[in-house]
Coordinates of C-alpha atoms and ligand atoms in Angstrom, one line a residue:
X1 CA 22.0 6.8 64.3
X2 CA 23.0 8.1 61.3
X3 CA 24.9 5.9 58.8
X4 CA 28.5 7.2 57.7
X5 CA 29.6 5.0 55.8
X6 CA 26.5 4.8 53.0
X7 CA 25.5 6.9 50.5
X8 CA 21.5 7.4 50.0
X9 CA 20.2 5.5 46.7
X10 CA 21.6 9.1 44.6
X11 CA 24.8 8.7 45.7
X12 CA 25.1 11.4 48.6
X13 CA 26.8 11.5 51.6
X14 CA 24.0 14.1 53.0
X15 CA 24.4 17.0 51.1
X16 CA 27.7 15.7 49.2
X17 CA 28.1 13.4 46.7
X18 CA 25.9 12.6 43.6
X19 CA 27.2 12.0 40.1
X20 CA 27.5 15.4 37.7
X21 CA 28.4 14.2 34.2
X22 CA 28.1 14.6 30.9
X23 CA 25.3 13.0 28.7
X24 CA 27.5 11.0 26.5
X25 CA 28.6 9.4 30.4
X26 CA 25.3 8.8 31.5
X27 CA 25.4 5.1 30.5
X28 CA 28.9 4.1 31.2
X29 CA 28.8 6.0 34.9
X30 CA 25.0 3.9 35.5
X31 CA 26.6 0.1 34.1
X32 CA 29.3 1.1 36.6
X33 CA 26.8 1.8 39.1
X34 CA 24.9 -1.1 38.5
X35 CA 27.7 -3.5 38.6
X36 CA 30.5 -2.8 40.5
X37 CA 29.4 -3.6 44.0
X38 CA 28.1 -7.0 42.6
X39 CA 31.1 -7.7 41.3
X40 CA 33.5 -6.8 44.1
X41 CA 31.0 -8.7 46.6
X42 CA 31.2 -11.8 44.6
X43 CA 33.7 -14.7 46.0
X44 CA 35.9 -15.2 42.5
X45 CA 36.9 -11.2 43.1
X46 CA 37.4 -11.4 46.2
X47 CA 39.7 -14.5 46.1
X48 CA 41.8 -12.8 43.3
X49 CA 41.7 -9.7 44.9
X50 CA 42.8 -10.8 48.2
X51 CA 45.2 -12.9 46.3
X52 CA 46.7 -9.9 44.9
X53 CA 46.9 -7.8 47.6
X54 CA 48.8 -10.4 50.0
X55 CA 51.7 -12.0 48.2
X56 CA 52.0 -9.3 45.0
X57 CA 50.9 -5.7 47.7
X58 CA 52.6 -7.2 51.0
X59 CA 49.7 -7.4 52.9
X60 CA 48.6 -7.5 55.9
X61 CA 50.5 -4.7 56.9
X62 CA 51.6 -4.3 60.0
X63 CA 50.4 -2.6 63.0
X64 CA 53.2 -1.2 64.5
X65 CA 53.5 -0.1 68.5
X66 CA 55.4 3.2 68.2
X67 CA 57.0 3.1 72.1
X68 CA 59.4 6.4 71.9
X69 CA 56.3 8.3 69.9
X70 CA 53.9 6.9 72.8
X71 CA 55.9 8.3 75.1
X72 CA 56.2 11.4 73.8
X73 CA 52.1 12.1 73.6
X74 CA 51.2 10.5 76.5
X75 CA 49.1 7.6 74.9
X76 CA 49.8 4.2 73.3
X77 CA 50.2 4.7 69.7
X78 CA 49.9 2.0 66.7
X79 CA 51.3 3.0 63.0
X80 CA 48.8 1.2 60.1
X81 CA 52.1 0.6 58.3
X82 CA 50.8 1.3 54.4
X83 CA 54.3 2.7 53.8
X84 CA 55.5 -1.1 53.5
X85 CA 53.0 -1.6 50.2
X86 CA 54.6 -2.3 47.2
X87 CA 54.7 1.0 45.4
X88 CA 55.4 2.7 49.1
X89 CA 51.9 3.8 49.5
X90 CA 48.0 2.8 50.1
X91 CA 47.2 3.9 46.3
X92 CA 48.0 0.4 45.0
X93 CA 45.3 -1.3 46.9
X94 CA 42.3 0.7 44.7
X95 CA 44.3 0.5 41.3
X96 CA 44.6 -3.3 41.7
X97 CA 40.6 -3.5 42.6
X98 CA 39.7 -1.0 39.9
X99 CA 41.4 -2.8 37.4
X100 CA 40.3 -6.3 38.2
X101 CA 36.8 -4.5 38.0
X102 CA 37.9 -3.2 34.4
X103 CA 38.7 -6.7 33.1
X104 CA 35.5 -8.4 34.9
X105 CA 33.7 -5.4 33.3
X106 CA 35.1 -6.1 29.5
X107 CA 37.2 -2.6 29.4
X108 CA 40.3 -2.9 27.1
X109 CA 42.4 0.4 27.9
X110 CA 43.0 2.1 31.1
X111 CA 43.0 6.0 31.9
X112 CA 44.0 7.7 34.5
X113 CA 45.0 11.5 35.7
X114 CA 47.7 12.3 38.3
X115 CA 48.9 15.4 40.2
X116 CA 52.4 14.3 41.5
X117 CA 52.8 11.0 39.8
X118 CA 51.8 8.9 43.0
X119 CA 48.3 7.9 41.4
X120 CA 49.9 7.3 38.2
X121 CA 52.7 4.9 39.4
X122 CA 49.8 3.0 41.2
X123 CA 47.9 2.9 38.0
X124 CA 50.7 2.1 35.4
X125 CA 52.3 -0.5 37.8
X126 CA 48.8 -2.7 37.5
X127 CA 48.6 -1.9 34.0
X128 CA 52.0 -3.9 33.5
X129 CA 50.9 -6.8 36.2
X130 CA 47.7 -7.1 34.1
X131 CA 48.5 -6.1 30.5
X132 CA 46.5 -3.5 29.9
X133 CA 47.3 -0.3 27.5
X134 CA 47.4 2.6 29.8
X135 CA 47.1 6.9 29.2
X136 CA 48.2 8.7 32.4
X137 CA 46.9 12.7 32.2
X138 CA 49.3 15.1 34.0
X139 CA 49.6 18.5 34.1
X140 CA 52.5 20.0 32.0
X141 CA 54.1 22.0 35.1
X142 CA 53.4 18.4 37.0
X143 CA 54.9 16.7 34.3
X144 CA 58.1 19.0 34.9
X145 CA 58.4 19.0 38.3
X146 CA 57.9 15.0 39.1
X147 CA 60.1 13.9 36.5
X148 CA 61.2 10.7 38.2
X149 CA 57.3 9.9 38.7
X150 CA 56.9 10.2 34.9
X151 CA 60.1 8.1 33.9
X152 CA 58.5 5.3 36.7
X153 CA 55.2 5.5 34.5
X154 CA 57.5 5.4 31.2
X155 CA 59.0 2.6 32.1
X156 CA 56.1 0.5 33.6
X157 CA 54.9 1.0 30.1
X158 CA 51.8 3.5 30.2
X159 CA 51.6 6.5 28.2
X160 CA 52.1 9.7 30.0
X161 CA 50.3 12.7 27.8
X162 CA 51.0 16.3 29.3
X163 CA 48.3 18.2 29.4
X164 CA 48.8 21.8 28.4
X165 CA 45.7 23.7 28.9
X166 CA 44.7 26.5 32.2
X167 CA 47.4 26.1 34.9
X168 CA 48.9 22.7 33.6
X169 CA 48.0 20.9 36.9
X170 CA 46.2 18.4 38.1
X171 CA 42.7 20.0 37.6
X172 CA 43.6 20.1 33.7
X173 CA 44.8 16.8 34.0
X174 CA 41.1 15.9 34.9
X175 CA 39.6 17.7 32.5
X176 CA 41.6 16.2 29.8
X177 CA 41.0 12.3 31.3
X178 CA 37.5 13.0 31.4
X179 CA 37.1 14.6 27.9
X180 CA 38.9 10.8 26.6
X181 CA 36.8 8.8 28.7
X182 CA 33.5 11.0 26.4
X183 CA 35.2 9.6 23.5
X184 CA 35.9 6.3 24.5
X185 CA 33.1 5.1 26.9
X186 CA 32.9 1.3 25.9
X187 CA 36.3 0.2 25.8
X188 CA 38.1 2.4 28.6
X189 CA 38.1 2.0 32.3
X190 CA 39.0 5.5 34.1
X191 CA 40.9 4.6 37.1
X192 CA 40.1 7.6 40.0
X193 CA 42.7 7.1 42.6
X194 CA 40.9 9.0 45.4
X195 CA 37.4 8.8 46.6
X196 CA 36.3 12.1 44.7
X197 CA 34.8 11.3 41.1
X198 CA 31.2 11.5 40.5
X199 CA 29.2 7.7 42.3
X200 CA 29.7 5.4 42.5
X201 CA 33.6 6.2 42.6
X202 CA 33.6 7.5 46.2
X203 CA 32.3 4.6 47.5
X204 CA 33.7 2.2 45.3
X205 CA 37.6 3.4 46.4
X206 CA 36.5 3.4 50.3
X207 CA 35.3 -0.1 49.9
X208 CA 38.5 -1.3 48.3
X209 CA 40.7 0.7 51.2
X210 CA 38.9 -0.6 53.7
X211 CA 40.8 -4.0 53.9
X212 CA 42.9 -0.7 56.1
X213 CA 40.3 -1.1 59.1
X214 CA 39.6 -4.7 58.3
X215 CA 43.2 -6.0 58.9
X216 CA 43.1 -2.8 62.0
X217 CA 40.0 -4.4 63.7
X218 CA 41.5 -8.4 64.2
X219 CA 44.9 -6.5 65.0
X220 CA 44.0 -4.6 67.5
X221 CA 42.1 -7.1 69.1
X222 CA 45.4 -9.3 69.0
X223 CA 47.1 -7.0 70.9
X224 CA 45.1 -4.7 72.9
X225 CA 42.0 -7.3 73.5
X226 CA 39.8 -5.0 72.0
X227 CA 38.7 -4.7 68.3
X228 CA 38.7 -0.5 67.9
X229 CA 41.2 2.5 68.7
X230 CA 40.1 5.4 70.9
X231 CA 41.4 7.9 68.2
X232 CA 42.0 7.5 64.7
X233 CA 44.0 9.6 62.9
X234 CA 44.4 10.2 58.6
X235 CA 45.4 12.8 56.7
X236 CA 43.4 13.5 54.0
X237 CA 44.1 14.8 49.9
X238 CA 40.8 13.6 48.2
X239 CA 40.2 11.1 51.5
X240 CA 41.1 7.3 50.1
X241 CA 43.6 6.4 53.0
X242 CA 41.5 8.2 55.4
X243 CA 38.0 6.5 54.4
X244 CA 40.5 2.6 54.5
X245 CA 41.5 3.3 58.1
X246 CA 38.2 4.4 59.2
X247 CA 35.6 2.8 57.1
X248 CA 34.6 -0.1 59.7
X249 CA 34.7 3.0 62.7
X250 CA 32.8 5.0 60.9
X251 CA 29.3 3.9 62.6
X252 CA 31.2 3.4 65.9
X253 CA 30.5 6.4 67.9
X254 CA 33.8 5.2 70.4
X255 CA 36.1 6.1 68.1
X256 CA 37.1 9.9 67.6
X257 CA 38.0 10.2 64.0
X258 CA 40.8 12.9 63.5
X259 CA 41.7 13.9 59.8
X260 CA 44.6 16.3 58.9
X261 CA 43.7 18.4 55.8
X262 CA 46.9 20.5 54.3
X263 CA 47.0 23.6 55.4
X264 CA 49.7 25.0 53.5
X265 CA 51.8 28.2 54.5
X266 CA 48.3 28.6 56.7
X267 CA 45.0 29.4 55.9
X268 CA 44.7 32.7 56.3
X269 CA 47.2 33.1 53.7
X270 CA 45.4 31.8 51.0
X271 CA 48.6 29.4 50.5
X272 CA 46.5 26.4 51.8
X273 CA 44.8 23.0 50.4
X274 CA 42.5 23.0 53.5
X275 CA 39.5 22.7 51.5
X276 CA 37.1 21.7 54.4
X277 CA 37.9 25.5 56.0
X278 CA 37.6 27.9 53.5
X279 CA 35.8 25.4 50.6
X280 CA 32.5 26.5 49.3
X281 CA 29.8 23.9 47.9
X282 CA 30.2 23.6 44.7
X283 CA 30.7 21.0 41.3
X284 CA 33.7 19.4 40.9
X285 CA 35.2 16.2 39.1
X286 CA 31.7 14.9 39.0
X287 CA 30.8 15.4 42.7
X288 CA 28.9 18.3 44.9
X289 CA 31.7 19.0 47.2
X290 CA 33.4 21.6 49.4
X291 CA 35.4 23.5 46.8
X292 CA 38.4 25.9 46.8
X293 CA 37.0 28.5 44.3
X294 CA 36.4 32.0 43.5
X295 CA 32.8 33.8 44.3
X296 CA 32.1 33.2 40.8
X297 CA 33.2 29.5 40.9
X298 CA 36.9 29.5 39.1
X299 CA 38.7 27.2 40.8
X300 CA 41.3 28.5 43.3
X301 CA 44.6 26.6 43.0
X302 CA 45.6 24.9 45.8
X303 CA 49.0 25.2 47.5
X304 CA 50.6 22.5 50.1
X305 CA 54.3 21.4 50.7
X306 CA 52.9 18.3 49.5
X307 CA 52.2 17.6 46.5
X308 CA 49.5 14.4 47.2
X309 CA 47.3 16.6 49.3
X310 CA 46.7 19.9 47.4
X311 CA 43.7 19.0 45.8
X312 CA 41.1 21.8 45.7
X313 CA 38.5 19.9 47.1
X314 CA 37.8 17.2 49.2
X315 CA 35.5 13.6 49.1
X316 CA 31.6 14.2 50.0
X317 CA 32.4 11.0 52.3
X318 CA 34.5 13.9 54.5
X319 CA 32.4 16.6 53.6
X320 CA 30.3 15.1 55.3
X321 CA 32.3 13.9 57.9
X322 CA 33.4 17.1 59.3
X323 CA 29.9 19.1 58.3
X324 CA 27.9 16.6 61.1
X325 CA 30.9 16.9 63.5
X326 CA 31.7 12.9 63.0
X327 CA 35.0 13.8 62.3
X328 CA 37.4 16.9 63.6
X329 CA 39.2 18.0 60.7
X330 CA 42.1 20.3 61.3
X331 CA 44.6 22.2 59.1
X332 CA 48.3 21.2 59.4
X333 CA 50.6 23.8 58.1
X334 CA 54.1 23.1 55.9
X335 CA 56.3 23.6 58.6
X336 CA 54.4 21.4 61.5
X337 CA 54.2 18.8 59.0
X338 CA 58.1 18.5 58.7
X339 CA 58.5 18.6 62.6
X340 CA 56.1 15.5 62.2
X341 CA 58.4 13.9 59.6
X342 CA 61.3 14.6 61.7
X343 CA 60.4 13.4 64.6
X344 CA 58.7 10.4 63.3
X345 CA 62.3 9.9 61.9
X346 CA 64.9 10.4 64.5
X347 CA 62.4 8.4 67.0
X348 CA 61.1 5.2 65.2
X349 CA 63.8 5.4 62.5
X350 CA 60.8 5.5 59.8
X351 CA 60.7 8.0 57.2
X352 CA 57.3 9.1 56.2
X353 CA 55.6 10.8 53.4
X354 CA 54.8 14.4 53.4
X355 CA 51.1 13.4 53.3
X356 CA 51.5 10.9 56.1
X357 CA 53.3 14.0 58.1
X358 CA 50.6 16.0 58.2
X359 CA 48.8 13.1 60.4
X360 CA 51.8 13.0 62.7
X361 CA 51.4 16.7 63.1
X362 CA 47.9 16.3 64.9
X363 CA 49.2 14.3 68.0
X364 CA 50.3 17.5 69.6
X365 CA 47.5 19.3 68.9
X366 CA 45.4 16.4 70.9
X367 CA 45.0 15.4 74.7
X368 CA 45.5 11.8 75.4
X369 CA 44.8 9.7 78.5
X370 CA 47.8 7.6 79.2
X371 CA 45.7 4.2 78.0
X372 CA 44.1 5.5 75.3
X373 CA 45.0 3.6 72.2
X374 CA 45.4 5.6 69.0
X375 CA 46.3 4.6 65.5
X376 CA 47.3 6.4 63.1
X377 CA 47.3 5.3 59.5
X378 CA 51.0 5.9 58.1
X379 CA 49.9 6.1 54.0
X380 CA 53.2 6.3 52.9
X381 CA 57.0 6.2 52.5
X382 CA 58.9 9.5 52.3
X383 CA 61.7 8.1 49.6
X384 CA 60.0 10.6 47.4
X385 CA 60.2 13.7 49.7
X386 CA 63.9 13.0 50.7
X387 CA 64.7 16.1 48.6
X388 CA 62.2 18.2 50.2
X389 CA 63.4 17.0 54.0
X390 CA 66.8 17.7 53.0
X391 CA 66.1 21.3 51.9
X392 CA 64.4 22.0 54.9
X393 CA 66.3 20.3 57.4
X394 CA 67.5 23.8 58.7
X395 CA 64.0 24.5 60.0
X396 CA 63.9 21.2 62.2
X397 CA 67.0 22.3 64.0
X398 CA 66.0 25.7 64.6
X399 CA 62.9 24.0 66.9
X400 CA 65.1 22.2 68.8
Ligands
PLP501 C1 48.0 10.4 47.4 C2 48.4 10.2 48.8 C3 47.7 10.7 49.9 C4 46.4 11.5 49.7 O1 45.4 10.9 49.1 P1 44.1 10.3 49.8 O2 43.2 9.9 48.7 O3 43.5 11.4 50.6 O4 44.6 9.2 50.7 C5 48.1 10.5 51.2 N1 49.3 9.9 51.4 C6 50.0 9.4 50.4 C7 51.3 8.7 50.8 C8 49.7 9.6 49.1 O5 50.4 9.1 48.1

C-alpha cells in the first residue's frame, strides 16, 4: 500500500513536494531538515510541547456529538472542536511547535507572512509567550482590510511591515518574508503557518497538527468503541487543519477522507481558490504544487469569501491526496458555505469560521448510512466573520 502520510527521502509527496530555494537558503533549509524531526521526537520537546498545548492552548479539545446536525444528514456526526483553542483556531498548535523548535534550534527573531491576519495572530501571540522579536509580512490591501488582525499583532508586540509590491497580498507578503529570511539565515526562524513551504515545512506542520487525530483516535474509541470515523471531513486553505485531523487515517483505507477546497463565486467563474480543479503544476513558495496561474506561469489571484482559504495553491501532501484518489476534494462555493455557517448556528448554537463553513457545506453533498460515524474537524471560531454573516444574512432567509 502506498504510504500517505511520508514524503520520499527528497521531500515529495509523489510528484508534489520538494524544496525550491534559493542558494543563499540551501544551508539553513538542510540544518532544518536535518534537525527538526530529531528534535520534535525527543522527550524534553515533547514534554514542553504537550505542556504548552494543554494548560496554555486548551487542549484536548473536545469531540463534540452534533445530535440536531446528525439528524439532519442522516449519520452520527462528531465536531473536532479546534474553535475552543486559544486564539479561536488550529493555527496556534504549529506556531507554538515551530517556535519551541526556533529556540532549541538557537534562532533569535521570528518571521512570519500572513494573508488575513489569522497566521500572524498565531505567530505574534507565541512570540509574546516566549519573548522573541517578531516581523509579520502582510500585504498592503491585507493590511487594510484586516485591520483588527493587525492591531491584535500590534499589541502582542510583533512588527507588522506592509508589503507594497505586485497586488499587495499575501503572495507579496511571501515574497518579501522570504527575501529577509536570505538576509538573515542564522539568527531568524521563518514560521510557515500552513503545510506549503519548501521540506521539510509540509511535513514538519502535519506532524505538529496531528495531536488533531491523536486526541480523535482515543476519543472516538471512548465513545463509539472504535478508534477511526467512517468519513472525515476538512476544509482546506494550504491543508494544516486538514493534514491534523487526518494524519493518523491517512494509511487507513476505512476512512473516506473528504476535503472542501474554496470555490469562490464558482469555478467556472474564475472567482475561485479551488486550486486542486483548475491548478496547474507548477513552483510555488518553495514547493512543486498544483498552482492557480496563467499559461505563462503569473500567478492567478485567488478569490474566496474567506479570506484563510484563498491561497493560490495548495500542500503537495493534498496534491497528492486528491491526484491518487485518497481523498475526494470538492469545491464549496460562497454562498453554500454560509448556508453551512447558518445552519451550524441556529442548530448547535456554534458559530463557525468561514473556513470551517466550507466543511459543513460538504455533508449535503454526501450519502450517509444512518451508523456511519463522521467527524468533521471544526478549525475555527467565526468571531472574525460576524461582519461578513451579518451582511449576508439576507441570503440565508431567502433559502428557507
Ligand atoms: C487559516 C485557516 C484555515 C486554512 O488553513 P489550513 O492550513 O488549510 O488549515 C482553515 N480554518 C481556519 C479557521 C483558519 O484560520
Amino acid at each position: 500500500m502506498k504510504n500517505f502520510q511520508q514524503t520520499d527521502k527528497n521531500g515529495f509527496y509523489g510528484r508534489f513536494g520538494g524544496a525550491y530555494v534559493p542558494e543563499v537558503l540551501y544551508k539553513t533549509v538542510e540544518d532544518l531538515k536535518l534537525q527538526y524531526s530529531e528534535i520534535i521526537e525527543c522527550p524534553d520537546f515533547r514534554t514542553e510541547y504537550r505542556q504548552l498545548l494543554k494548560d496554555y492552548v486548551g487542549r484536548p479539545t473536545p469531540l463534540y456529538h452534533a445530535r440536531r446536525m446528525s439528524r439532519q444528514y442522516g449519520c452520527k456526526l462528531y465536531l473536532k472542536r479546534e474553535d475552543l483553542n486559544h486564539t479561536g483556531a488550529h493555527k496556534i498548535n504549529n506556531a507554538i511547535g515551530q517556535a519551541l523548535l526556533a529556540k532549541r534550534m538557537g534562532k533569535k527573531r521570528i518571521i512570519a507572512e500572513t494573508g488575513a491576519g489569522q497566521h500572524g495572530v498565531a505567530t505574534a501571540t507565541v512570540c509574546a509567550l516566549m519573548d522573541m522579536p517578531c516581523r509579520i509580512y502582510m500585504g498592503a490591501l491585507d493590511v487594510e482590510r484586516q485591520r483588527t488582525n493587525v492591531e491584535r499583532m500590534r499589541m502582542l508586540g510583533a512588527e507588522v511591515f506592509p508589503v507594497e509590491s505586485g497586488n499587495m497580498t499575501l503572495k507579496d507578503a511571501t515574497n518579501e518574508a522570504i527575501r529577509d529570511w536570505c538576509c538573515h539565515p542564522g539568527d531568524t526562524f521563518y514560521i510557515i503557518g500552513s503545510t506549503v513551504g519548501p521540506h521539510p515545512y509540509p511535513d514538519m506542520v502535519a506532524r505538529l497538527q496531528s495531536v488533531i487525530s491523536e486526541e480523535i483516535k482515543w476519543q472516538l474509541r471512548e465513545k463509539e468503541g472504535r478508534d477511526y470515523p467512517d468519513y472525515l471531513l476538512a476544509c482546506v486553505g494550504g491543508g494544516s487543519n486538514a493534514a491534523g485531523a487526518m494524519f493518523h487515517y491517512l494509511n487507513d483505507e476505512r476512512v473516506n477522507l473528504v476535503l472542501a477546497e474554496a470555490g469562490g463565486l464558482g469555478v467556472e467563474t474564475g472567482q475561485t481558490a479551488a486550486t486542486m480543479q483548475i491548478g496547474t503544476m507548477g513552483i510555488l513558495h518553495g514547493s512543486r504544487i498544483k498552482v492557480m496561474q496563467t499559461e505563462d506561469g503569473q500567478i492567478i489571484e485567488p478569490y474566496s469569501i474567506s479570506a484563510g482559504l484563498d491561497y493560490p495553491g495548495a500542500g503537495p501532501m493534498h496534491c497528492n491526496l486528491h491526484e491518487t484518489g485518497r481523498a475526494r476534494v470538492l469545491p464549496i462555493n460562497d454562498d453554500e458555505a454560509l448556508c453551512g455557517a447558518y445552519e451550524l448556528t441556529r442548530l448547535e448554537g456554534i458559530i463557525p469560521a468561514l473556513e470551517s463553513s466550507h466543511a459543513l457545506a460538504l455533508l449535503p453533498k454526501l450519502q450517509f448510512r444512518p451508523d456511519d460515524v463522521v467527524v468533521l474537524n471544526l478549525s475555527g471560531r467565526g468571531d472574525k466573520d460576524l461582519d461578513t454573516y451579518l451582511k449576508k444574512l439576507v441570503c440565508y432567509h431567502k433559502t428557507q
